[in-house]
Amino acid sequence: MWDNKCKDYRERDIPTIFIPWILASWYQESGFDNEKIKRWLPDPVTHVYDPIFFTFKRNGYTIKDVFYEDEFTLSIKGDPKWWLYLFWYDWKNDNKITATLLTQLTWLILKEYEKYNWCNIWKVNIIAHSMGWLVARSMLED
């Protein structure tokens, strides 16, 4: 049950994953050949999600990109507390593949969060828009 360590618990202490709509993810590869950084970024044209990200930042969240080690391996780094994880994805892939990556991300976050989990809360919040909702639903069905 709750103990004294949990008195300062707030909903924002739970990590949050944001999954955008179908055309919101853009692939970027930068750096030199031997040290290429591969990642997905938000839509650089419409900036449709900027107001949402601004609101999260204003409320104390740190926005964190998820990095792809390769096509099927994700990585995160650092303290997950109060982080909004941006799950950009290759929308040309089957939703089952993307859902598998989302499952991998969720477990990575929970494993990292275990180090800081003083209230024994084991969940992540998911905010999904359009195709992102279909990906999240696909993850939950498997």
PDB file of N, CA and C in Angstrom, residues 40-129:
ATOM      1  N   TRP A  40      14.037   8.915 -35.946  1.00  0.00           N
ATOM      2  CA  TRP A  40      12.819   9.461 -36.519  1.00  0.00           C
ATOM      3  C   TRP A  40      12.518  10.767 -35.802  1.00  0.00           C
ATOM      4  N   LEU A  41      12.056  11.746 -36.540  1.00  0.00           N
ATOM      5  CA  LEU A  41      11.779  13.075 -35.995  1.00  0.00           C
ATOM      6  C   LEU A  41      10.355  13.498 -36.322  1.00  0.00           C
ATOM      7  N   PRO A  42       9.844  14.510 -35.611  1.00  0.00           N
ATOM      8  CA  PRO A  42       8.495  15.000 -35.925  1.00  0.00           C
ATOM      9  C   PRO A  42       8.461  15.679 -37.288  1.00  0.00           C
ATOM     10  N   ASP A  43       7.290  15.758 -37.829  1.00  0.00           N
ATOM     11  CA  ASP A  43       7.043  16.403 -39.112  1.00  0.00           C
ATOM     12  C   ASP A  43       7.646  17.811 -39.127  1.00  0.00           C
ATOM     13  N   PRO A  44       8.639  18.069 -40.001  1.00  0.00           N
ATOM     14  CA  PRO A  44       9.297  19.379 -40.020  1.00  0.00           C
ATOM     15  C   PRO A  44       8.522  20.455 -40.781  1.00  0.00           C
ATOM     16  N   VAL A  45       7.378  20.095 -41.352  1.00  0.00           N
ATOM     17  CA  VAL A  45       6.635  21.044 -42.179  1.00  0.00           C
ATOM     18  C   VAL A  45       5.487  21.693 -41.416  1.00  0.00           C
ATOM     19  N   THR A  46       4.575  20.878 -40.892  1.00  0.00           N
ATOM     20  CA  THR A  46       3.366  21.440 -40.270  1.00  0.00           C
ATOM     21  C   THR A  46       3.527  21.779 -38.794  1.00  0.00           C
ATOM     22  N   HIS A  47       4.434  21.115 -38.094  1.00  0.00           N
ATOM     23  CA  HIS A  47       4.636  21.339 -36.647  1.00  0.00           C
ATOM     24  C   HIS A  47       3.325  21.195 -35.874  1.00  0.00           C
ATOM     25  N   VAL A  48       2.507  20.242 -36.298  1.00  0.00           N
ATOM     26  CA  VAL A  48       1.171  20.077 -35.734  1.00  0.00           C
ATOM     27  C   VAL A  48       1.187  19.767 -34.237  1.00  0.00           C
ATOM     28  N   TYR A  49       2.234  19.125 -33.744  1.00  0.00           N
ATOM     29  CA  TYR A  49       2.271  18.728 -32.338  1.00  0.00           C
ATOM     30  C   TYR A  49       3.005  19.720 -31.439  1.00  0.00           C
ATOM     31  N   ASP A  50       3.541  20.780 -31.982  1.00  0.00           N
ATOM     32  CA  ASP A  50       4.293  21.748 -31.177  1.00  0.00           C
ATOM     33  C   ASP A  50       3.518  22.279 -29.969  1.00  0.00           C
ATOM     34  N   PRO A  51       2.228  22.643 -30.117  1.00  0.00           N
ATOM     35  CA  PRO A  51       1.494  23.114 -28.923  1.00  0.00           C
ATOM     36  C   PRO A  51       1.402  22.059 -27.813  1.00  0.00           C
ATOM     37  N   ILE A  52       1.258  20.795 -28.190  1.00  0.00           N
ATOM     38  CA  ILE A  52       1.195  19.725 -27.185  1.00  0.00           C
ATOM     39  C   ILE A  52       2.530  19.620 -26.460  1.00  0.00           C
ATOM     40  N   PHE A  53       3.617  19.627 -27.228  1.00  0.00           N
ATOM     41  CA  PHE A  53       4.941  19.517 -26.618  1.00  0.00           C
ATOM     42  C   PHE A  53       5.235  20.716 -25.730  1.00  0.00           C
ATOM     43  N   PHE A  54       4.826  21.904 -26.163  1.00  0.00           N
ATOM     44  CA  PHE A  54       5.020  23.109 -25.351  1.00  0.00           C
ATOM     45  C   PHE A  54       4.286  22.973 -24.014  1.00  0.00           C
ATOM     46  N   THR A  55       3.068  22.444 -24.041  1.00  0.00           N
ATOM     47  CA  THR A  55       2.283  22.273 -22.813  1.00  0.00           C
ATOM     48  C   THR A  55       2.968  21.287 -21.865  1.00  0.00           C
ATOM     49  N   PHE A  56       3.460  20.185 -22.404  1.00  0.00           N
ATOM     50  CA  PHE A  56       4.177  19.223 -21.558  1.00  0.00           C
ATOM     51  C   PHE A  56       5.421  19.856 -20.942  1.00  0.00           C
ATOM     52  N   LYS A  57       6.183  20.581 -21.751  1.00  0.00           N
ATOM     53  CA  LYS A  57       7.393  21.240 -21.226  1.00  0.00           C
ATOM     54  C   LYS A  57       7.032  22.242 -20.130  1.00  0.00           C
ATOM     55  N   ARG A  58       5.993  23.010 -20.365  1.00  0.00           N
ATOM     56  CA  ARG A  58       5.564  24.012 -19.384  1.00  0.00           C
ATOM     57  C   ARG A  58       5.142  23.361 -18.070  1.00  0.00           C
ATOM     58  N   ASN A  59       4.691  22.123 -18.129  1.00  0.00           N
ATOM     59  CA  ASN A  59       4.263  21.412 -16.934  1.00  0.00           C
ATOM     60  C   ASN A  59       5.354  20.530 -16.334  1.00  0.00           C
ATOM     61  N   GLY A  60       6.598  20.762 -16.742  1.00  0.00           N
ATOM     62  CA  GLY A  60       7.726  20.118 -16.074  1.00  0.00           C
ATOM     63  C   GLY A  60       8.243  18.851 -16.717  1.00  0.00           C
ATOM     64  N   TYR A  61       7.686  18.445 -17.840  1.00  0.00           N
ATOM     65  CA  TYR A  61       8.161  17.230 -18.507  1.00  0.00           C
ATOM     66  C   TYR A  61       9.417  17.518 -19.319  1.00  0.00           C
ATOM     67  N   THR A  62      10.232  16.491 -19.471  1.00  0.00           N
ATOM     68  CA  THR A  62      11.373  16.530 -20.381  1.00  0.00           C
ATOM     69  C   THR A  62      10.999  15.675 -21.580  1.00  0.00           C
ATOM     70  N   ILE A  63      11.117  16.227 -22.768  1.00  0.00           N
ATOM     71  CA  ILE A  63      10.781  15.475 -23.968  1.00  0.00           C
ATOM     72  C   ILE A  63      11.985  14.677 -24.407  1.00  0.00           C
ATOM     73  N   LYS A  64      11.767  13.396 -24.655  1.00  0.00           N
ATOM     74  CA  LYS A  64      12.851  12.460 -24.954  1.00  0.00           C
ATOM     75  C   LYS A  64      12.548  11.709 -26.243  1.00  0.00           C
ATOM     76  N   ASP A  65      13.482  11.788 -27.196  1.00  0.00           N
ATOM     77  CA  ASP A  65      13.367  10.988 -28.406  1.00  0.00           C
ATOM     78  C   ASP A  65      13.798   9.566 -28.118  1.00  0.00           C
ATOM     79  N   VAL A  66      13.234   8.647 -28.844  1.00  0.00           N
ATOM     80  CA  VAL A  66      13.610   7.244 -28.762  1.00  0.00           C
ATOM     81  C   VAL A  66      14.532   6.961 -29.940  1.00  0.00           C
ATOM     82  N   PHE A  67      15.658   6.320 -29.683  1.00  0.00           N
ATOM     83  CA  PHE A  67      16.634   6.061 -30.741  1.00  0.00           C
ATOM     84  C   PHE A  67      16.544   4.615 -31.218  1.00  0.00           C
ATOM     85  N   TYR A  68      16.772   4.440 -32.498  1.00  0.00           N
ATOM     86  CA  TYR A  68      16.778   3.112 -33.107  1.00  0.00           C
ATOM     87  C   TYR A  68      18.218   2.672 -33.283  1.00  0.00           C
ATOM     88  N   GLU A  69      18.602   1.588 -32.605  1.00  0.00           N
ATOM     89  CA  GLU A  69      19.938   1.026 -32.790  1.00  0.00           C
ATOM     90  C   GLU A  69      20.030   0.384 -34.176  1.00  0.00           C
ATOM     91  N   ASP A  70      18.960  -0.278 -34.557  1.00  0.00           N
ATOM     92  CA  ASP A  70      18.798  -0.796 -35.915  1.00  0.00           C
ATOM     93  C   ASP A  70      17.297  -0.814 -36.169  1.00  0.00           C
ATOM     94  N   GLU A  71      16.870  -1.464 -37.227  1.00  0.00           N
ATOM     95  CA  GLU A  71      15.460  -1.403 -37.601  1.00  0.00           C
ATOM     96  C   GLU A  71      14.513  -1.963 -36.543  1.00  0.00           C
ATOM     97  N   PHE A  72      15.009  -2.880 -35.705  1.00  0.00           N
ATOM     98  CA  PHE A  72      14.128  -3.536 -34.739  1.00  0.00           C
ATOM     99  C   PHE A  72      14.608  -3.434 -33.296  1.00  0.00           C
ATOM    100  N   THR A  73      15.533  -2.516 -33.002  1.00  0.00           N
ATOM    101  CA  THR A  73      16.040  -2.377 -31.644  1.00  0.00           C
ATOM    102  C   THR A  73      16.014  -0.902 -31.238  1.00  0.00           C
ATOM    103  N   LEU A  74      15.379  -0.628 -30.114  1.00  0.00           N
ATOM    104  CA  LEU A  74      15.261   0.735 -29.608  1.00  0.00           C
ATOM    105  C   LEU A  74      16.199   0.952 -28.428  1.00  0.00           C
ATOM    106  N   SER A  75      16.502   2.220 -28.130  1.00  0.00           N
ATOM    107  CA  SER A  75      17.266   2.524 -26.919  1.00  0.00           C
ATOM    108  C   SER A  75      16.767   3.824 -26.314  1.00  0.00           C
ATOM    109  N   ILE A  76      16.870   3.889 -25.000  1.00  0.00           N
ATOM    110  CA  ILE A  76      16.572   5.108 -24.247  1.00  0.00           C
ATOM    111  C   ILE A  76      17.695   5.280 -23.243  1.00  0.00           C
ATOM    112  N   LYS A  77      17.854   6.492 -22.752  1.00  0.00           N
ATOM    113  CA  LYS A  77      18.917   6.729 -21.767  1.00  0.00           C
ATOM    114  C   LYS A  77      18.426   7.708 -20.710  1.00  0.00           C
ATOM    115  N   GLY A  78      18.845   7.477 -19.472  1.00  0.00           N
ATOM    116  CA  GLY A  78      18.605   8.443 -18.413  1.00  0.00           C
ATOM    117  C   GLY A  78      17.384   8.156 -17.554  1.00  0.00           C
ATOM    118  N   ASP A  79      17.130   9.048 -16.624  1.00  0.00           N
ATOM    119  CA  ASP A  79      16.034   8.980 -15.664  1.00  0.00           C
ATOM    120  C   ASP A  79      14.702   9.175 -16.387  1.00  0.00           C
ATOM    121  N   PRO A  80      13.804   8.183 -16.365  1.00  0.00           N
ATOM    122  CA  PRO A  80      12.540   8.314 -17.084  1.00  0.00           C
ATOM    123  C   PRO A  80      11.489   9.163 -16.380  1.00  0.00           C
ATOM    124  N   LYS A  81      11.741   9.588 -15.156  1.00  0.00           N
ATOM    125  CA  LYS A  81      10.730  10.332 -14.408  1.00  0.00           C
ATOM    126  C   LYS A  81      10.415  11.658 -15.113  1.00  0.00           C
ATOM    127  N   TRP A  82       9.155  11.884 -15.326  1.00  0.00           N
ATOM    128  CA  TRP A  82       8.635  13.096 -15.952  1.00  0.00           C
ATOM    129  C   TRP A  82       9.059  13.228 -17.403  1.00  0.00           C
ATOM    130  N   TRP A  83       9.261  12.114 -18.045  1.00  0.00           N
ATOM    131  CA  TRP A  83       9.628  12.164 -19.448  1.00  0.00           C
ATOM    132  C   TRP A  83       8.442  11.862 -20.329  1.00  0.00           C
ATOM    133  N   LEU A  84       8.390  12.600 -21.414  1.00  0.00           N
ATOM    134  CA  LEU A  84       7.448  12.320 -22.480  1.00  0.00           C
ATOM    135  C   LEU A  84       8.268  11.688 -23.594  1.00  0.00           C
ATOM    136  N   TYR A  85       8.081  10.400 -23.819  1.00  0.00           N
ATOM    137  CA  TYR A  85       8.825   9.688 -24.857  1.00  0.00           C
ATOM    138  C   TYR A  85       8.099   9.863 -26.186  1.00  0.00           C
ATOM    139  N   LEU A  86       8.812  10.345 -27.191  1.00  0.00           N
ATOM    140  CA  LEU A  86       8.228  10.535 -28.508  1.00  0.00           C
ATOM    141  C   LEU A  86       8.515   9.295 -29.343  1.00  0.00           C
ATOM    142  N   PHE A  87       7.493   8.540 -29.617  1.00  0.00           N
ATOM    143  CA  PHE A  87       7.645   7.294 -30.361  1.00  0.00           C
ATOM    144  C   PHE A  87       7.338   7.536 -31.840  1.00  0.00           C
ATOM    145  N   TRP A  88       8.335   8.055 -32.553  1.00  0.00           N
ATOM    146  CA  TRP A  88       8.210   8.221 -34.003  1.00  0.00           C
ATOM    147  C   TRP A  88       8.484   6.865 -34.621  1.00  0.00           C
ATOM    148  N   TYR A  89       7.836   6.564 -35.717  1.00  0.00           N
ATOM    149  CA  TYR A  89       7.943   5.215 -36.279  1.00  0.00           C
ATOM    150  C   TYR A  89       7.829   5.258 -37.795  1.00  0.00           C
ATOM    151  N   ASP A  90       8.266   4.164 -38.418  1.00  0.00           N
ATOM    152  CA  ASP A  90       8.169   4.019 -39.870  1.00  0.00           C
ATOM    153  C   ASP A  90       6.741   3.605 -40.202  1.00  0.00           C
ATOM    154  N   TRP A  91       5.930   4.558 -40.621  1.00  0.00           N
ATOM    155  CA  TRP A  91       4.515   4.303 -40.866  1.00  0.00           C
ATOM    156  C   TRP A  91       4.288   3.445 -42.112  1.00  0.00           C
ATOM    157  N   LYS A  92       5.352   3.123 -42.849  1.00  0.00           N
ATOM    158  CA  LYS A  92       5.215   2.225 -44.006  1.00  0.00           C
ATOM    159  C   LYS A  92       5.243   0.754 -43.565  1.00  0.00           C
ATOM    160  N   ASN A  93       5.702   0.497 -42.351  1.00  0.00           N
ATOM    161  CA  ASN A  93       5.721  -0.870 -41.815  1.00  0.00           C
ATOM    162  C   ASN A  93       4.323  -1.311 -41.412  1.00  0.00           C
ATOM    163  N   ASP A  94       4.147  -2.607 -41.321  1.00  0.00           N
ATOM    164  CA  ASP A  94       2.914  -3.183 -40.800  1.00  0.00           C
ATOM    165  C   ASP A  94       2.756  -2.750 -39.333  1.00  0.00           C
ATOM    166  N   ASN A  95       1.520  -2.518 -38.911  1.00  0.00           N
ATOM    167  CA  ASN A  95       1.280  -2.087 -37.523  1.00  0.00           C
ATOM    168  C   ASN A  95       1.749  -3.115 -36.502  1.00  0.00           C
ATOM    169  N   LYS A  96       1.766  -4.378 -36.858  1.00  0.00           N
ATOM    170  CA  LYS A  96       2.246  -5.417 -35.929  1.00  0.00           C
ATOM    171  C   LYS A  96       3.734  -5.227 -35.623  1.00  0.00           C
ATOM    172  N   ILE A  97       4.514  -4.848 -36.646  1.00  0.00           N
ATOM    173  CA  ILE A  97       5.938  -4.584 -36.440  1.00  0.00           C
ATOM    174  C   ILE A  97       6.112  -3.379 -35.525  1.00  0.00           C
ATOM    175  N   THR A  98       5.371  -2.311 -35.811  1.00  0.00           N
ATOM    176  CA  THR A  98       5.462  -1.100 -34.993  1.00  0.00           C
ATOM    177  C   THR A  98       4.972  -1.375 -33.568  1.00  0.00           C
ATOM    178  N   ALA A  99       3.935  -2.187 -33.434  1.00  0.00           N
ATOM    179  CA  ALA A  99       3.429  -2.542 -32.103  1.00  0.00           C
ATOM    180  C   ALA A  99       4.477  -3.318 -31.314  1.00  0.00           C
ATOM    181  N   THR A 100       5.237  -4.179 -31.990  1.00  0.00           N
ATOM    182  CA  THR A 100       6.317  -4.916 -31.328  1.00  0.00           C
ATOM    183  C   THR A 100       7.371  -3.944 -30.807  1.00  0.00           C
ATOM    184  N   LEU A 101       7.696  -2.925 -31.603  1.00  0.00           N
ATOM    185  CA  LEU A 101       8.647  -1.904 -31.154  1.00  0.00           C
ATOM    186  C   LEU A 101       8.088  -1.107 -29.977  1.00  0.00           C
ATOM    187  N   LEU A 102       6.789  -0.816 -30.019  1.00  0.00           N
ATOM    188  CA  LEU A 102       6.160  -0.101 -28.909  1.00  0.00           C
ATOM    189  C   LEU A 102       6.198  -0.940 -27.632  1.00  0.00           C
ATOM    190  N   THR A 103       5.978  -2.236 -27.759  1.00  0.00           N
ATOM    191  CA  THR A 103       6.093  -3.138 -26.599  1.00  0.00           C
ATOM    192  C   THR A 103       7.510  -3.105 -26.054  1.00  0.00           C
ATOM    193  N   GLN A 104       8.497  -3.160 -26.956  1.00  0.00           N
ATOM    194  CA  GLN A 104       9.904  -3.099 -26.546  1.00  0.00           C
ATOM    195  C   GLN A 104      10.187  -1.795 -25.810  1.00  0.00           C
ATOM    196  N   LEU A 105       9.678  -0.684 -26.335  1.00  0.00           N
ATOM    197  CA  LEU A 105       9.878   0.613 -25.679  1.00  0.00           C
ATOM    198  C   LEU A 105       9.235   0.623 -24.292  1.00  0.00           C
ATOM    199  N   THR A 106       8.032   0.106 -24.188  1.00  0.00           N
ATOM    200  CA  THR A 106       7.336   0.086 -22.893  1.00  0.00           C
ATOM    201  C   THR A 106       8.146  -0.688 -21.861  1.00  0.00           C
ATOM    202  N   TRP A 107       8.676  -1.856 -22.237  1.00  0.00           N
ATOM    203  CA  TRP A 107       9.488  -2.640 -21.305  1.00  0.00           C
ATOM    204  C   TRP A 107      10.797  -1.943 -20.967  1.00  0.00           C
ATOM    205  N   LEU A 108      11.403  -1.270 -21.941  1.00  0.00           N
ATOM    206  CA  LEU A 108      12.630  -0.506 -21.654  1.00  0.00           C
ATOM    207  C   LEU A 108      12.356   0.582 -20.623  1.00  0.00           C
ATOM    208  N   ILE A 109      11.249   1.279 -20.800  1.00  0.00           N
ATOM    209  CA  ILE A 109      10.886   2.351 -19.864  1.00  0.00           C
ATOM    210  C   ILE A 109      10.623   1.771 -18.479  1.00  0.00           C
ATOM    211  N   LEU A 110       9.844   0.701 -18.399  1.00  0.00           N
ATOM    212  CA  LEU A 110       9.538   0.106 -17.091  1.00  0.00           C
ATOM    213  C   LEU A 110      10.788  -0.412 -16.396  1.00  0.00           C
ATOM    214  N   LYS A 111      11.702  -0.969 -17.181  1.00  0.00           N
ATOM    215  CA  LYS A 111      12.958  -1.453 -16.594  1.00  0.00           C
ATOM    216  C   LYS A 111      13.784  -0.291 -16.046  1.00  0.00           C
ATOM    217  N   GLU A 112      13.872   0.799 -16.799  1.00  0.00           N
ATOM    218  CA  GLU A 112      14.576   1.995 -16.318  1.00  0.00           C
ATOM    219  C   GLU A 112      13.850   2.575 -15.110  1.00  0.00           C
ATOM    220  N   TYR A 113      12.530   2.618 -15.195  1.00  0.00           N
ATOM    221  CA  TYR A 113      11.712   3.236 -14.154  1.00  0.00           C
ATOM    222  C   TYR A 113      11.792   2.461 -12.841  1.00  0.00           C
ATOM    223  N   GLU A 114      12.068   1.170 -12.932  1.00  0.00           N
ATOM    224  CA  GLU A 114      12.183   0.332 -11.739  1.00  0.00           C
ATOM    225  C   GLU A 114      13.197   0.909 -10.750  1.00  0.00           C
ATOM    226  N   LYS A 115      14.241   1.545 -11.261  1.00  0.00           N
ATOM    227  CA  LYS A 115      15.261   2.143 -10.396  1.00  0.00           C
ATOM    228  C   LYS A 115      14.701   3.299  -9.566  1.00  0.00           C
ATOM    229  N   TYR A 116      13.663   3.961 -10.082  1.00  0.00           N
ATOM    230  CA  TYR A 116      13.126   5.166  -9.436  1.00  0.00           C
ATOM    231  C   TYR A 116      11.716   4.957  -8.892  1.00  0.00           C
ATOM    232  N   ASN A 117      11.221   3.741  -8.954  1.00  0.00           N
ATOM    233  CA  ASN A 117       9.819   3.471  -8.649  1.00  0.00           C
ATOM    234  C   ASN A 117       9.585   3.325  -7.145  1.00  0.00           C
ATOM    235  N   TRP A 118       9.491   4.429  -6.460  1.00  0.00           N
ATOM    236  CA  TRP A 118       9.339   4.395  -5.012  1.00  0.00           C
ATOM    237  C   TRP A 118       7.921   4.067  -4.568  1.00  0.00           C
ATOM    238  N   CYS A 119       6.931   4.115  -5.449  1.00  0.00           N
ATOM    239  CA  CYS A 119       5.540   3.861  -5.060  1.00  0.00           C
ATOM    240  C   CYS A 119       4.981   2.572  -5.645  1.00  0.00           C
ATOM    241  N   ASN A 120       5.838   1.755  -6.234  1.00  0.00           N
ATOM    242  CA  ASN A 120       5.423   0.474  -6.797  1.00  0.00           C
ATOM    243  C   ASN A 120       4.299   0.630  -7.818  1.00  0.00           C
ATOM    244  N   ILE A 121       4.462   1.581  -8.707  1.00  0.00           N
ATOM    245  CA  ILE A 121       3.487   1.828  -9.773  1.00  0.00           C
ATOM    246  C   ILE A 121       4.105   1.326 -11.070  1.00  0.00           C
ATOM    247  N   TRP A 122       3.438   0.415 -11.744  1.00  0.00           N
ATOM    248  CA  TRP A 122       3.983  -0.211 -12.945  1.00  0.00           C
ATOM    249  C   TRP A 122       3.104   0.070 -14.141  1.00  0.00           C
ATOM    250  N   LYS A 123       3.201   1.267 -14.663  1.00  0.00           N
ATOM    251  CA  LYS A 123       2.439   1.591 -15.853  1.00  0.00           C
ATOM    252  C   LYS A 123       3.111   2.736 -16.597  1.00  0.00           C
ATOM    253  N   VAL A 124       2.720   2.893 -17.829  1.00  0.00           N
ATOM    254  CA  VAL A 124       3.078   4.067 -18.601  1.00  0.00           C
ATOM    255  C   VAL A 124       1.778   4.644 -19.141  1.00  0.00           C
ATOM    256  N   ASN A 125       1.763   5.942 -19.329  1.00  0.00           N
ATOM    257  CA  ASN A 125       0.640   6.578 -19.998  1.00  0.00           C
ATOM    258  C   ASN A 125       0.928   6.582 -21.491  1.00  0.00           C
ATOM    259  N   ILE A 126      -0.091   6.341 -22.298  1.00  0.00           N
ATOM    260  CA  ILE A 126       0.068   6.406 -23.747  1.00  0.00           C
ATOM    261  C   ILE A 126      -0.895   7.441 -24.296  1.00  0.00           C
ATOM    262  N   ILE A 127      -0.339   8.384 -25.050  1.00  0.00           N
ATOM    263  CA  ILE A 127      -1.141   9.363 -25.769  1.00  0.00           C
ATOM    264  C   ILE A 127      -0.946   9.050 -27.248  1.00  0.00           C
ATOM    265  N   ALA A 128      -2.025   8.739 -27.934  1.00  0.00           N
ATOM    266  CA  ALA A 128      -1.918   8.338 -29.333  1.00  0.00           C
ATOM    267  C   ALA A 128      -2.895   9.142 -30.184  1.00  0.00           C
ATOM    268  N   HIS A 129      -2.470   9.440 -31.403  1.00  0.00           N
ATOM    269  CA  HIS A 129      -3.300  10.192 -32.332  1.00  0.00           C
ATOM    270  C   HIS A 129      -3.426   9.412 -33.633  1.00  0.00           C
TER     271      HIS A 129
END
